[in-house]
């Protein structure tokens, strides 16, 4: 007994000696995770320990044990660096006290605002607050208003919140603006010096209808047109990319701003560009019928779709036409539509490009690149920025044509750099980790998929699985699992190939207007070209950053790419929540897009909006989560909800502040039963089927009453549970130092019910 006790004490001491340094990631439920800087699993921090820290603080934490789920659990022992930057939220006045309710619920607690720190803001306005006193275990944080963003319903406010919430740089420095304005608005003779003149080559740009900056222009012709001795099946493919590096030099004001942003951020109806508009939409945009500087990849594509030769050079070009995907697809299809009329003037050139595309596509299939069929959506907004419609983006051959041309140029750039031995940034996409591969193999086995997955899967194995399961009813479900098993693509100087595209080396060269890694690759290519032509003894300034600098750039650009995605998704989620408030109580057919222990994520088939069906809304039985099969199964009835399955749901709640939409499952005949019950209430005859027209109207009203009563009952039950939990926590805490508190506002910090026109109350629940 003593030996076992001694071992337990030794083990406990060993666990407590483990420390980690990382960034706190708060959770809306109050707890947090310390994410180590070097990566790997995070350290769980319980809610009681989170009172003295905030989301995004950098801390040192100590492991104290494991929680019920087996996760390492710990406590914060030192705060190394407090989060910088303002916190967005809504200013409230309750019981004479001013509070900021953070828009990002990961902060977990309200911020007290002194009366002298409101900057004249009114209750209910969205403001930015700067902390003046950090939180402590027994005291809330204190701040002051530094910026008033406006009212909640102001058009575009969601974007203003997002750029500050995610620390997206959105104002260019005075030095960068001055540098951009000092540039000549036209290409000068001195700029063209040392460049090939390709202004007579019929390059065209092909982009979306709403594109404003044009990175690339393309041209194709049979190789025999310029070389009679060439292979009759070979083609010449020219990809011209805007030469941003001519205007943005290492270390200047524009370069510092571009590096800080690392990428342009795209929102519905607005773009936060990486470069000032004078460059992104002007000098560096390949607009039609004007001279532009470019970097050119001139390729020879053989009859098998392989690039057998290429060369890079600086050139002066002139785009001969600005075409859209819709126009090009229409022209190639010979369809007599108004969209294709203008593009048909360029039909011979477009047909050449299409022939090259078909060759490159065949090579892609032979290479074994995975070809996933995913649905992208486009938000169509009104002048106020509100969603009018969400529609799928339809990809056609024009999209694929440009995609294949850009892929070919990117591969050539990666090959050229690899041969030189100089460091640069590659776009790296590694294969699945052993854990993800095993999880995928287990799933395929239980689903009865005959194809097996080898220990070291190749892209061709993924493509074979897609082909083998294409006609199965659960094909979409299987494709989702294949996608989720892959790792995230990153930028790195350590080339590990691109698994998804089945390339041994791949980089980004084709979008220097909106991606900083592409600008860096252009600089390396220019360095290689200059080194090949310079004379012995030249004193030219070389561009040779060391490997550690490249590694730092790769991490920075990868992180900012994720930041841009999160900010864009946050704005889309806000707009979709606002859009769905108009559909409260309505029923839709949806597809299960995610399965978790706490419920189902369902995407509406007609509106392309995702919401949550909490497990408590699935019925009066216990549902067991099967992680391998990705399903919830009822223990009593055997009812299964699986990834990719179809369900009928009703929009039951929309939380605009929390970016959350809640659904409830509607079972077959449920609406009819409620309607029949409503008729009974209206007629007063206990369920008689005969009713007058007036009674029918009353039945519809009664149905609404029944539905609202159902929701009210559930809300009351939740509030009662929360009240009991709050009481239990208060008893557990007992006495202690006094803590400034705002007046109680309902369970879990709820603000009460905000009436929504035409639907049930929507509560802005907040942690």
XYZ file of C-alpha atoms in Angstrom:
767
model
C 0.000 0.000 0.000
C 2.809 2.394 0.918
C 4.654 1.504 -2.288
C 1.620 2.308 -4.438
C 1.099 5.592 -2.581
C 4.754 6.519 -3.042
C 4.529 5.808 -6.782
C 1.384 7.910 -7.058
C 3.053 10.844 -5.277
C 6.122 10.524 -7.502
C 3.945 10.437 -10.636
C 1.997 13.506 -9.473
C 5.232 15.425 -8.871
C 6.503 14.361 -12.291
C 3.340 15.632 -13.991
C 3.469 18.941 -12.142
C 7.053 19.528 -13.303
C 5.951 19.678 -16.965
C 5.571 23.226 -18.257
C 4.722 24.739 -21.615
C 4.865 28.227 -23.079
C 2.194 29.248 -25.538
C -0.759 31.427 -26.443
C -4.106 31.184 -24.671
C -7.025 30.267 -26.918
C -10.210 31.080 -25.053
C -13.505 29.229 -25.514
C -16.998 30.659 -25.392
C -17.882 28.235 -22.572
C -15.277 29.802 -20.266
C -12.359 27.380 -20.367
C -9.255 27.750 -22.520
C -6.296 25.991 -24.113
C -2.641 26.998 -24.040
C -1.364 26.310 -27.545
C 2.424 25.732 -27.515
C 4.443 27.902 -29.890
C 6.175 24.834 -31.341
C 2.854 23.192 -32.176
C 1.372 19.950 -30.916
C -1.554 19.313 -28.558
C -2.645 22.150 -26.296
C -2.919 22.242 -22.506
C -6.499 22.471 -21.198
C -7.104 25.318 -18.732
C -10.341 25.134 -16.659
C -12.671 28.116 -16.397
C -11.627 28.926 -12.827
C -8.029 29.410 -14.019
C -9.104 31.557 -16.961
C -10.387 34.413 -14.777
C -6.927 35.965 -14.527
C -6.001 35.654 -18.208
C -7.571 36.550 -21.526
C -7.774 35.129 -25.000
C -4.459 35.568 -26.901
C -2.337 36.231 -23.803
C 1.087 34.566 -23.985
C 1.683 32.541 -20.828
C 3.712 29.877 -19.093
C 1.512 27.052 -17.842
C 2.120 23.977 -15.714
C 0.530 20.554 -16.124
C -1.415 19.547 -13.006
C -3.052 16.329 -14.197
C -5.626 15.098 -16.677
C -9.330 15.811 -17.025
C -12.135 13.256 -17.424
C -11.469 13.003 -21.160
C -7.799 12.225 -20.628
C -6.589 15.631 -21.809
C -3.594 17.232 -20.066
C -4.927 19.872 -17.685
C -3.017 22.677 -16.084
C -2.842 26.134 -14.615
C -1.236 29.402 -15.655
C 1.853 30.161 -13.570
C 3.105 33.293 -15.356
C 1.726 35.780 -17.880
C 4.553 36.586 -20.275
C 2.773 39.022 -22.560
C -0.699 40.516 -22.580
C -2.716 40.601 -25.769
C -2.133 43.780 -27.764
C -4.725 45.776 -29.622
C -8.292 46.864 -28.889
C -11.232 44.567 -28.132
C -14.443 44.996 -30.108
C -17.868 44.762 -28.537
C -21.164 46.367 -27.669
C -21.282 49.048 -25.010
C -23.946 48.422 -22.368
C -25.212 50.382 -19.391
C -26.754 48.210 -16.690
C -27.637 49.362 -13.194
C -25.521 52.491 -13.605
C -22.427 50.519 -14.627
C -20.867 50.692 -18.090
C -19.739 47.413 -19.601
C -18.265 46.142 -22.841
C -19.713 42.816 -23.974
C -16.875 41.482 -26.200
C -17.984 40.607 -29.701
C -15.506 37.718 -29.636
C -16.858 35.423 -26.933
C -13.508 33.742 -26.498
C -12.643 36.607 -24.115
C -15.045 35.026 -21.651
C -15.810 38.050 -19.448
C -17.206 41.572 -19.684
C -14.930 44.598 -19.405
C -15.782 47.372 -16.940
C -15.725 50.891 -18.408
C -15.391 53.924 -16.091
C -17.860 56.745 -16.726
C -14.945 58.903 -17.853
C -13.833 56.257 -20.373
C -16.859 56.025 -22.666
C -15.606 58.705 -25.128
C -19.185 59.878 -25.582
C -20.455 56.538 -26.912
C -24.109 55.634 -26.413
C -25.443 52.355 -24.993
C -25.817 49.709 -27.681
C -23.123 51.109 -29.966
C -20.251 48.940 -31.175
C -16.934 50.285 -29.886
C -13.260 49.404 -29.601
C -11.871 49.262 -26.073
C -8.301 49.377 -24.867
C -7.462 47.648 -21.582
C -6.138 49.847 -18.783
C -6.300 47.180 -16.060
C -5.729 43.496 -16.719
C -8.064 40.880 -15.241
C -7.271 39.066 -12.010
C -8.750 36.032 -10.307
C -10.869 38.343 -8.129
C -11.367 41.339 -10.447
C -12.677 42.006 -13.909
C -10.622 43.790 -16.564
C -11.092 47.536 -16.955
C -10.859 49.469 -20.214
C -11.645 52.685 -22.025
C -13.286 53.358 -25.384
C -10.782 54.333 -28.075
C -13.011 54.151 -31.168
C -16.738 54.254 -31.894
C -17.554 52.012 -34.860
C -21.279 52.726 -35.075
C -24.669 51.135 -34.617
C -25.217 47.397 -34.917
C -27.229 47.692 -38.132
C -24.882 50.082 -39.944
C -23.969 48.748 -43.416
C -20.471 47.259 -43.502
C -20.049 47.278 -39.728
C -19.418 43.521 -39.709
C -16.293 44.076 -41.826
C -15.051 46.896 -39.593
C -15.437 44.554 -36.627
C -13.682 41.655 -38.358
C -10.581 43.572 -39.440
C -10.084 44.741 -35.842
C -11.112 41.467 -34.239
C -8.494 39.550 -36.248
C -5.916 42.368 -36.256
C -6.019 42.657 -40.042
C -3.976 45.734 -41.091
C -6.360 47.922 -43.050
C -4.763 51.386 -43.128
C -1.598 51.935 -45.176
C 1.227 53.913 -43.616
C 1.762 57.483 -44.801
C 5.150 56.455 -46.218
C 3.613 53.635 -48.275
C 0.858 55.888 -49.620
C 3.398 58.564 -50.538
C 5.592 56.011 -52.304
C 2.645 54.645 -54.299
C 1.448 58.125 -55.292
C 4.956 59.086 -56.435
C 5.026 56.290 -59.033
C 4.352 57.169 -62.648
C 0.808 56.104 -63.617
C 2.112 54.770 -66.957
C 4.990 52.501 -67.931
C 7.985 54.656 -68.911
C 10.728 53.956 -71.421
C 13.216 53.500 -68.594
C 10.961 50.815 -67.087
C 10.978 48.855 -70.357
C 14.767 48.799 -70.552
C 16.217 45.264 -70.670
C 12.841 43.609 -71.241
C 11.494 41.604 -74.156
C 8.723 43.389 -76.031
C 5.669 41.094 -76.227
C 3.110 43.805 -76.841
C 2.184 42.275 -80.198
C 1.409 38.862 -78.631
C -2.364 38.500 -78.251
C -2.384 37.879 -74.505
C -5.801 38.083 -72.826
C -6.968 38.125 -69.210
C -9.760 35.770 -68.103
C -11.245 36.435 -64.660
C -14.510 36.607 -62.746
C -17.196 39.144 -63.550
C -16.452 41.154 -60.391
C -12.625 41.051 -60.589
C -10.870 44.408 -60.284
C -7.191 43.415 -60.372
C -5.718 41.154 -63.036
C -2.569 39.216 -62.086
C -2.249 37.054 -65.176
C -2.672 37.011 -68.954
C -2.415 33.925 -71.192
C -1.713 33.009 -74.801
C -1.363 29.716 -76.710
C -0.461 28.671 -80.237
C 0.657 25.477 -82.005
C 4.449 25.343 -81.688
C 4.782 24.692 -85.415
C 3.460 28.225 -86.059
C 6.743 29.639 -84.743
C 8.983 26.621 -85.427
C 8.165 24.565 -88.556
C 10.497 21.777 -87.377
C 8.680 21.331 -84.047
C 6.529 18.389 -83.016
C 3.140 18.903 -84.717
C 1.389 17.906 -81.480
C 3.318 20.394 -79.302
C 1.993 23.740 -78.118
C 3.443 26.995 -76.888
C 1.807 28.300 -73.698
C 2.653 31.792 -72.446
C 1.698 32.912 -68.929
C 2.447 36.570 -68.167
C 2.283 37.687 -64.513
C 2.250 41.281 -63.251
C 5.788 42.318 -62.250
C 5.066 43.740 -58.798
C 8.717 43.308 -57.775
C 9.717 46.142 -60.153
C 7.786 48.624 -57.994
C 7.979 47.022 -54.530
C 11.613 46.685 -53.515
C 12.967 44.816 -50.455
C 12.807 46.920 -47.312
C 10.952 49.931 -48.693
C 7.687 51.285 -47.239
C 5.471 49.381 -49.697
C 7.350 46.159 -48.994
C 6.985 46.550 -45.227
C 3.240 47.030 -45.582
C 2.900 44.102 -48.004
C 4.850 41.824 -45.652
C 2.745 42.879 -42.659
C -0.449 41.961 -44.549
C 1.041 38.959 -46.423
C -2.216 38.585 -48.367
C -5.266 40.470 -49.541
C -8.414 39.729 -47.544
C -11.647 39.229 -49.472
C -15.027 40.047 -47.962
C -18.422 40.245 -49.656
C -18.457 43.619 -51.451
C -15.048 44.699 -50.117
C -11.352 43.815 -50.339
C -8.566 44.740 -47.911
C -5.690 44.766 -50.448
C -2.079 43.828 -49.844
C -0.967 46.803 -51.953
C -2.408 50.326 -52.336
C -5.009 50.720 -55.057
C -2.624 52.717 -57.260
C -0.690 49.466 -57.675
C -3.256 46.691 -57.186
C -5.841 48.174 -59.561
C -3.486 50.369 -61.552
C 0.180 49.924 -62.435
C 0.355 46.234 -61.495
C -3.024 45.205 -62.916
C -2.897 43.822 -66.462
C -5.696 46.065 -67.696
C -6.575 45.866 -71.396
C -4.904 48.005 -74.063
C -2.232 49.506 -71.785
C 1.463 48.693 -71.421
C 2.348 46.667 -68.348
C 5.541 45.141 -66.924
C 5.431 41.396 -66.380
C 7.370 38.275 -65.587
C 6.743 35.649 -68.247
C 6.825 31.868 -68.166
C 7.069 30.657 -71.789
C 6.407 26.897 -71.965
C 6.407 24.074 -74.514
C 3.673 21.512 -73.823
C 4.016 18.227 -75.722
C 1.262 15.986 -77.004
C 1.170 14.112 -73.685
C 0.445 17.286 -71.738
C 3.933 17.413 -70.192
C 5.928 20.660 -70.025
C 9.129 19.611 -71.752
C 10.764 23.066 -71.882
C 10.299 26.490 -70.334
C 12.027 29.815 -69.868
C 11.464 32.819 -67.617
C 12.130 36.422 -68.603
C 11.035 39.987 -67.887
C 8.840 41.555 -70.567
C 6.591 44.413 -71.525
C 3.136 43.203 -72.521
C -0.229 44.612 -73.510
C -3.389 42.658 -72.700
C -5.516 42.603 -75.846
C -8.816 41.878 -74.073
C -10.370 41.519 -70.630
C -12.642 38.475 -70.781
C -14.756 36.800 -68.114
C -15.206 33.112 -67.341
C -18.842 33.311 -68.415
C -17.982 34.894 -71.751
C -15.218 32.415 -72.538
C -17.319 29.374 -71.586
C -20.147 30.671 -73.760
C -17.833 31.289 -76.728
C -16.204 27.853 -76.461
C -19.623 26.220 -76.341
C -20.709 28.029 -79.501
C -23.846 29.034 -77.606
C -25.610 32.106 -79.017
C -25.756 33.930 -75.683
C -25.161 37.669 -75.164
C -22.323 36.883 -72.736
C -20.294 35.075 -75.378
C -20.751 37.564 -78.206
C -17.731 39.730 -77.335
C -15.490 36.757 -76.563
C -16.215 35.133 -79.941
C -13.979 37.729 -81.547
C -11.145 35.860 -79.812
C -12.430 32.377 -80.566
C -9.326 31.016 -82.428
C -7.082 32.070 -79.530
C -9.521 30.650 -76.947
C -9.716 27.353 -78.839
C -5.912 27.117 -78.746
C -5.976 27.643 -74.989
C -8.697 25.040 -74.657
C -6.632 22.470 -76.581
C -3.668 23.022 -74.263
C -6.009 22.748 -71.271
C -7.250 19.337 -72.438
C -3.656 18.084 -72.727
C -2.731 19.387 -69.262
C -5.892 17.865 -67.815
C -5.025 14.436 -69.236
C -1.552 14.719 -67.695
C -3.201 15.609 -64.385
C -5.241 12.394 -64.475
C -2.174 10.299 -65.311
C -0.299 11.989 -62.482
C -3.027 10.853 -60.095
C -3.907 14.262 -58.642
C -7.011 14.056 -56.467
C -9.989 15.735 -58.142
C -12.502 16.662 -55.437
C -15.928 17.963 -56.367
C -16.777 20.708 -53.902
C -19.448 23.402 -54.000
C -18.311 26.986 -53.486
C -20.919 29.652 -52.873
C -21.247 33.308 -53.705
C -23.091 35.857 -51.596
C -25.185 38.329 -53.576
C -25.826 41.450 -51.505
C -27.895 44.592 -51.854
C -26.546 48.146 -51.629
C -26.703 47.978 -47.830
C -24.550 44.844 -47.756
C -27.424 42.560 -46.727
C -27.685 39.139 -48.322
C -30.235 38.874 -51.073
C -29.269 35.408 -52.243
C -26.620 32.733 -51.750
C -25.856 30.872 -54.964
C -23.356 28.138 -55.899
C -20.365 29.110 -58.028
C -20.537 27.030 -61.175
C -17.080 26.032 -62.444
C -16.761 25.685 -66.188
C -13.946 24.945 -68.632
C -12.854 28.595 -68.549
C -12.106 28.327 -64.815
C -10.266 25.034 -65.330
C -8.355 26.396 -68.319
C -6.844 29.236 -66.279
C -6.258 26.946 -63.302
C -4.232 24.445 -65.355
C -2.187 27.227 -66.977
C -1.348 28.699 -63.563
C -0.449 25.278 -62.148
C 1.950 24.677 -65.033
C 3.685 28.053 -64.502
C 3.957 27.472 -60.736
C 5.572 24.066 -61.271
C 8.095 25.557 -63.699
C 8.990 28.251 -61.143
C 9.520 25.620 -58.438
C 11.679 23.506 -60.767
C 13.814 26.499 -61.815
C 14.454 27.453 -58.170
C 15.235 23.882 -57.123
C 17.805 23.514 -59.883
C 19.526 26.702 -58.728
C 19.933 25.567 -55.140
C 18.809 28.960 -53.806
C 16.338 28.957 -50.903
C 12.802 30.185 -51.516
C 9.237 29.534 -50.366
C 7.480 26.428 -51.642
C 3.800 25.647 -51.295
C 3.974 22.461 -49.247
C 1.099 20.034 -48.834
C 2.165 16.829 -47.121
C 0.279 13.562 -47.122
C -1.899 12.380 -44.227
C -0.298 11.799 -40.846
C -0.172 8.166 -39.643
C -2.999 8.913 -37.197
C -5.232 10.416 -39.885
C -4.394 7.595 -42.293
C -5.389 4.967 -39.723
C -8.614 6.826 -38.919
C -9.471 7.021 -42.619
C -8.644 3.344 -43.152
C -10.885 2.376 -40.219
C -13.730 4.464 -41.629
C -13.407 2.960 -45.128
C -13.393 -0.534 -43.638
C -16.539 -0.097 -41.551
C -18.280 1.541 -44.522
C -17.510 -1.467 -46.704
C -15.368 0.384 -49.249
C -13.488 -2.393 -51.089
C -10.424 -0.306 -52.009
C -7.667 -0.371 -49.394
C -5.314 2.403 -48.327
C -1.578 1.549 -48.246
C 0.747 2.490 -45.390
C 2.243 5.270 -47.522
C -0.710 6.537 -49.557
C -0.134 8.436 -52.794
C -2.403 11.008 -54.421
C -3.330 8.346 -56.977
C -4.708 6.178 -54.147
C -7.047 9.007 -53.154
C -8.143 9.506 -56.738
C -8.773 5.746 -57.084
C -10.992 5.864 -53.983
C -12.927 8.794 -55.412
C -13.471 6.942 -58.675
C -14.421 3.668 -56.955
C -17.062 5.341 -54.761
C -18.382 7.950 -57.210
C -21.694 6.123 -57.785
C -22.358 5.202 -54.154
C -25.158 7.020 -52.313
C -22.643 8.018 -49.610
C -20.066 9.321 -52.129
C -20.214 12.856 -50.704
C -19.673 11.496 -47.195
C -16.605 9.517 -48.298
C -15.165 12.500 -50.151
C -15.538 14.616 -47.008
C -13.538 12.068 -45.021
C -10.828 11.984 -47.682
C -10.543 15.775 -47.572
C -10.412 15.896 -43.777
C -7.628 13.320 -43.656
C -5.245 15.654 -45.497
C -2.955 18.171 -43.828
C -3.177 21.903 -44.319
C -0.990 23.451 -47.026
C 1.692 25.860 -45.781
C 4.577 27.974 -47.058
C 8.022 26.612 -46.251
C 11.599 26.704 -47.619
C 11.727 22.929 -47.029
C 10.263 21.399 -50.170
C 8.126 18.359 -49.372
C 6.003 18.386 -52.513
C 2.291 18.964 -52.950
C 0.306 15.846 -52.105
C -3.101 16.977 -53.362
C -1.817 18.122 -56.751
C 0.679 15.228 -57.021
C 3.679 17.486 -57.654
C 7.189 16.805 -56.378
C 7.764 20.555 -56.106
C 5.295 23.416 -56.245
C 5.381 27.123 -55.455
C 3.208 30.213 -55.862
C 4.297 32.539 -58.678
C 1.080 33.719 -60.295
C -0.532 36.205 -57.840
C 2.023 38.752 -56.560
C -0.637 41.491 -56.354
C -2.434 39.664 -53.550
C 0.085 37.171 -52.062
C 3.454 38.082 -50.570
C 5.018 34.618 -51.164
C 4.523 35.124 -54.915
C 6.346 38.458 -54.698
C 9.250 36.735 -52.928
C 9.385 34.051 -55.629
C 9.553 36.772 -58.315
C 12.576 38.257 -56.563
C 14.349 34.909 -56.537
C 13.596 34.355 -60.235
C 15.005 37.794 -61.056
C 18.099 36.997 -59.012
C 18.613 33.802 -61.005
C 18.117 35.568 -64.340
C 20.502 38.363 -63.361
C 23.139 35.896 -62.135
C 22.988 34.042 -65.448
C 23.629 37.195 -67.490
C 25.886 39.307 -65.267
C 29.496 39.867 -66.215
C 32.425 38.714 -64.098
C 33.291 41.184 -61.373
C 29.852 42.800 -61.315
C 29.033 44.689 -58.143
C 25.278 44.168 -58.460
C 23.448 43.954 -55.153
C 22.407 40.351 -54.697
C 19.120 39.096 -53.261
C 20.199 36.204 -51.038
C 18.189 35.970 -47.762
C 19.389 33.142 -45.510
C 17.413 29.995 -44.784
C 16.297 31.156 -41.354
C 14.803 34.319 -42.870
C 12.888 32.219 -45.415
C 11.609 29.996 -42.639
C 10.365 33.043 -40.698
C 8.638 34.417 -43.810
C 6.981 31.060 -44.434
C 5.534 30.876 -40.920
C 4.364 34.498 -41.087
C 2.661 34.109 -44.474
C 1.014 30.813 -43.469
C -0.344 32.355 -40.262
C -1.657 35.449 -42.039
C -3.295 33.305 -44.697
C -5.220 31.507 -41.948
C -6.058 34.859 -40.334
C -7.496 36.151 -43.608
C -9.616 33.002 -43.996
C -10.941 33.309 -40.440
C -11.834 36.973 -40.891
C -13.638 36.277 -44.184
C -15.566 33.371 -42.687
C -16.512 35.454 -39.657
C -18.073 38.150 -41.850
C -19.891 35.550 -43.955
C -21.209 33.892 -40.786
C -22.519 37.246 -39.495
C -24.248 37.993 -42.799
C -25.766 34.512 -42.929
C -27.074 34.816 -39.372
C -28.663 38.127 -40.222
C -30.131 36.576 -43.356
C -31.553 33.590 -41.447
C -33.352 35.816 -38.931
C -35.827 36.387 -41.748
C -36.449 32.614 -41.948
C -37.133 31.820 -38.277
C -39.696 29.034 -37.950
C -39.353 27.940 -41.590
C -38.543 24.356 -42.561
C -35.867 23.210 -45.007
C -34.225 20.042 -46.263
C -30.556 19.827 -45.347
C -27.479 17.619 -45.493
C -25.540 16.552 -42.396
C -22.168 18.275 -42.876
C -20.662 17.440 -39.493
C -21.212 15.012 -36.623
C -20.057 15.730 -33.061
C -20.848 14.299 -29.616
C -23.035 17.349 -28.927
C -25.072 17.263 -32.127
C -25.223 17.605 -35.907
C -24.125 20.341 -38.247
C -26.596 20.638 -41.106
C -26.212 22.636 -44.329
C -29.480 23.717 -45.926
C -29.695 22.447 -49.500
C -31.467 25.500 -50.907
C -29.785 28.293 -48.924
C -26.239 26.881 -48.421
C -26.277 27.930 -44.759
C -24.962 25.719 -41.958
C -26.480 25.434 -38.488
C -26.405 23.175 -35.443
C -28.960 20.629 -34.341
C -28.113 20.161 -30.668
C -28.322 16.596 -29.444
C -31.169 17.572 -27.099
C -33.259 18.378 -30.198
C -32.947 14.854 -31.636
C -35.591 13.237 -29.461
C -36.145 11.695 -26.066
C -33.430 9.055 -26.144
C -29.688 8.736 -25.704
C -27.610 9.108 -28.874
C -24.145 7.560 -28.975
C -21.426 9.219 -31.042
C -19.472 6.863 -33.322
C -16.312 8.720 -34.303
C -15.206 6.159 -36.890
C -18.524 6.017 -38.724
C -19.158 9.708 -38.095
C -22.709 9.109 -36.915
C -25.062 9.533 -33.967
C -27.099 6.408 -33.206
C -30.117 6.232 -30.894
C -29.697 3.431 -28.327
C -33.409 2.686 -28.050
C -34.623 3.041 -31.639
C -31.373 2.548 -33.568
C -32.096 5.782 -35.442
C -28.907 6.937 -37.205
C -27.760 10.381 -38.274
C -24.703 10.076 -40.523
C -22.399 12.492 -42.294
C -23.923 13.238 -45.697
C -27.406 12.107 -44.654
C -30.568 14.076 -45.418
C -32.729 15.612 -42.689
C -35.685 17.967 -42.461
C -35.039 20.843 -40.058
C -36.712 23.971 -38.761
C -34.845 27.222 -38.056
C -35.393 27.589 -34.319
C -32.899 30.222 -33.141
C -30.368 32.709 -34.523
C -27.637 34.193 -32.324
C -26.159 37.103 -34.279
C -23.469 37.947 -31.721
C -22.367 34.334 -31.409
C -22.531 33.695 -35.194
C -24.721 30.675 -34.487
C -27.824 29.258 -36.132
C -29.800 26.531 -34.346
C -32.063 24.013 -36.060
C -34.418 21.379 -34.736
C -35.181 18.157 -36.566
C -38.703 17.912 -37.947
C -39.914 14.325 -38.072
C -42.341 13.070 -40.677
C -45.903 14.094 -39.855
C -44.891 16.317 -36.915
C -46.118 19.508 -38.553
C -49.383 17.843 -39.477
C -49.890 16.709 -35.890
C -49.227 20.207 -34.558
C -51.558 21.680 -37.153
C -54.282 19.187 -36.207
C -53.780 20.135 -32.584
C -54.135 23.782 -33.614
C -57.394 23.013 -35.416
C -58.668 21.364 -32.258
C -57.828 24.442 -30.229
C -59.485 26.702 -32.797
C -62.662 24.658 -33.182
C -62.913 23.686 -29.531
C -64.103 20.203 -30.563
C -61.176 18.095 -29.410
C -59.718 17.203 -32.771
C -62.726 17.322 -35.136
C -61.554 17.403 -38.776
C -64.373 19.662 -39.952
C -63.591 23.336 -39.742
C -64.763 26.579 -41.273
C -62.342 28.841 -43.192
C -62.239 31.070 -40.128
C -61.277 28.063 -38.051
C -58.513 27.195 -40.531
C -57.015 30.654 -40.007
C -57.299 30.128 -36.273
C -55.565 26.759 -36.646
C -52.552 28.370 -38.260
C -52.379 30.892 -35.438
C -52.758 28.118 -32.899
C -49.911 26.208 -34.544
C -47.708 29.256 -34.071
C -48.793 29.394 -30.407
C -47.917 25.714 -29.955
C -44.481 26.163 -31.532
C -43.728 29.211 -29.413
C -44.911 27.444 -26.292
C -42.597 24.560 -27.132
C -39.648 26.924 -27.442
C -40.599 28.765 -24.248
C -40.735 25.478 -22.347
C -37.241 24.572 -23.527
C -35.907 28.000 -22.659
C -37.391 27.791 -19.188
C -35.856 24.350 -18.665
C -32.431 25.613 -19.735
C -32.701 28.675 -17.506
C -33.643 26.484 -14.544
C -30.622 24.236 -15.126
C -28.323 27.244 -15.465
C -29.753 28.800 -12.311
C -29.118 25.596 -10.367
C -25.564 25.447 -11.697
C -24.938 29.094 -10.784
C -26.269 28.494 -7.276
C -24.066 25.430 -6.885
C -21.001 27.339 -8.068
C -21.767 30.195 -5.665
C -22.043 27.783 -2.736
C -18.801 26.122 -3.807
C -16.953 29.437 -3.853
C -18.242 30.479 -0.447
C -16.747 33.704 0.880
C -13.694 35.522 -0.424
C -12.593 38.930 -1.554
C -15.266 41.184 -2.960
C -15.425 41.356 -6.740
C -17.011 44.168 -8.736
C -20.069 42.697 -10.411
C -22.662 43.926 -12.823
C -26.322 43.341 -12.012
C -27.549 39.862 -12.869
C -28.991 39.546 -16.347
C -30.178 35.961 -16.499
C -28.508 32.588 -16.711
C -25.028 32.429 -18.295
C -24.895 36.140 -18.917
C -27.848 36.245 -21.278
C -29.058 39.716 -22.162
C -32.725 38.842 -22.400
C -34.927 38.349 -25.410
C -34.639 40.624 -28.428
C -37.801 40.484 -30.497
C -37.351 39.596 -34.144
C -40.053 40.594 -36.581
C -42.012 37.641 -37.869
C -40.419 34.996 -35.646
C -39.640 33.731 -32.199
C -37.505 35.717 -29.768
C -33.774 35.586 -30.407
C -31.519 35.788 -27.418
C -27.976 37.059 -27.615
C -26.484 34.493 -25.282
C -22.944 35.373 -24.325
C -20.263 34.008 -22.077
